[in-house]
Every structure is written in C-alpha cells, then in structure tokens.
Coordinates of C-alpha atoms in Angstrom, one line a residue:
M1 CA 320.9 87.4 23.2
P2 CA 319.4 84.2 24.0
N3 CA 319.4 81.1 21.5
I4 CA 316.4 79.2 22.9
K5 CA 312.9 80.4 21.2
S6 CA 311.2 80.3 24.5
A7 CA 313.9 82.4 26.2
K8 CA 313.7 85.0 22.9
K9 CA 309.8 85.3 23.8
R10 CA 310.6 86.1 27.6
V11 CA 312.8 89.0 26.4
L12 CA 310.0 90.5 24.6
V13 CA 307.6 90.0 27.2
N14 CA 310.2 91.4 29.7
Q15 CA 310.6 94.3 27.7
G16 CA 307.1 95.1 27.2
K17 CA 306.3 94.8 31.0
A18 CA 309.2 96.8 32.0
A19 CA 308.0 99.7 29.4
R20 CA 304.6 99.3 31.2
N21 CA 305.8 99.7 34.9
K22 CA 308.1 102.6 33.8
A23 CA 305.2 104.1 32.5
N24 CA 302.9 103.4 35.4
K25 CA 305.6 104.5 37.9
S26 CA 306.3 107.7 35.9
A27 CA 302.3 108.9 36.0
L28 CA 302.2 108.0 39.8
K29 CA 305.4 110.4 40.3
T30 CA 303.6 113.1 38.2
A31 CA 300.4 112.5 40.5
L32 CA 302.3 113.1 43.4
K33 CA 304.4 116.0 42.7
K34 CA 301.2 117.7 41.3
A35 CA 299.2 117.1 44.8
K36 CA 302.4 118.0 46.6
T37 CA 302.4 121.5 45.0
A38 CA 298.8 121.9 44.5
E39 CA 297.5 124.7 46.3
G40 CA 293.6 125.9 46.8
D41 CA 290.6 124.4 45.9
D42 CA 291.8 121.9 43.2
K43 CA 294.4 120.3 46.3
Q44 CA 291.7 118.0 47.3
A45 CA 290.8 116.4 44.1
L46 CA 294.7 116.2 43.2
V47 CA 295.4 114.6 46.7
Q48 CA 292.6 112.2 46.1
A49 CA 294.0 111.3 42.6
A50 CA 297.2 110.7 43.8
I51 CA 295.9 108.1 46.5
R52 CA 294.0 106.5 43.6
K53 CA 297.5 106.3 41.6
V54 CA 299.3 105.4 45.0
D55 CA 296.9 102.2 45.6
Q56 CA 297.0 101.2 42.1
A57 CA 300.6 101.1 42.0
A58 CA 300.6 99.1 45.1
A59 CA 298.3 96.4 43.3
K60 CA 300.3 96.0 40.7
G61 CA 303.3 95.4 42.6
L62 CA 305.1 98.5 41.7
L63 CA 305.4 99.7 45.4
H64 CA 305.3 97.8 48.6
K65 CA 302.4 97.9 50.6
N66 CA 303.9 99.5 53.5
N67 CA 305.7 102.6 50.9
A68 CA 302.0 103.0 49.3
A69 CA 300.6 103.3 53.0
R70 CA 303.5 105.8 54.0
K71 CA 302.8 108.0 51.1
K72 CA 299.1 108.0 51.4
S73 CA 299.6 109.2 54.9
A74 CA 301.9 111.7 54.0
L75 CA 299.2 113.1 51.4
A76 CA 296.2 112.7 53.8
K77 CA 298.5 114.8 56.4
S78 CA 299.2 117.7 53.7
L79 CA 295.4 118.0 53.4
G80 CA 295.1 118.4 56.9
A81 CA 297.9 120.9 57.6

C-alpha cells in the first residue's frame, strides 16, 4: 500500500477505471457471443449492435484498432454467409 497521499488517490482511481474497463469488455464479449450464435431475423440487429460495441471499445482503448477492424470484418462476413 502506498504511503504518499497522491499515490493512494491513484490506487483508488485505477481501481475504478479497471472495474469500468472490465464491465465494458464483458459487455463486448457478450454482444459478440450473441451475434455469433444468432439465427434468423434478429441476426442483423445483433450484428449491428456488436459492431457498435466493437467501435466503442476501440474508441475507449479497450481494443487495438486493427483488432476491432478484424472483429467487425468477421461479423460482417457472418451476415453475408
């Protein structure tokens, strides 16, 4: 545990950011899984929602831009097939 006041504050801030990142990444994984397993009429909507989540994750720095592009490409490909 840090002794300096500012270091103690940084620990608290980092814990909050880590929790937020974990929640966002979990939501992203859930959206990707739903889009991947979807069938029928709702597949289009779920894929679009997953693509939005991927874009948001890339904007927040949770995913590298190339990783996000690869995921989006795979989702779009799954729609066409």
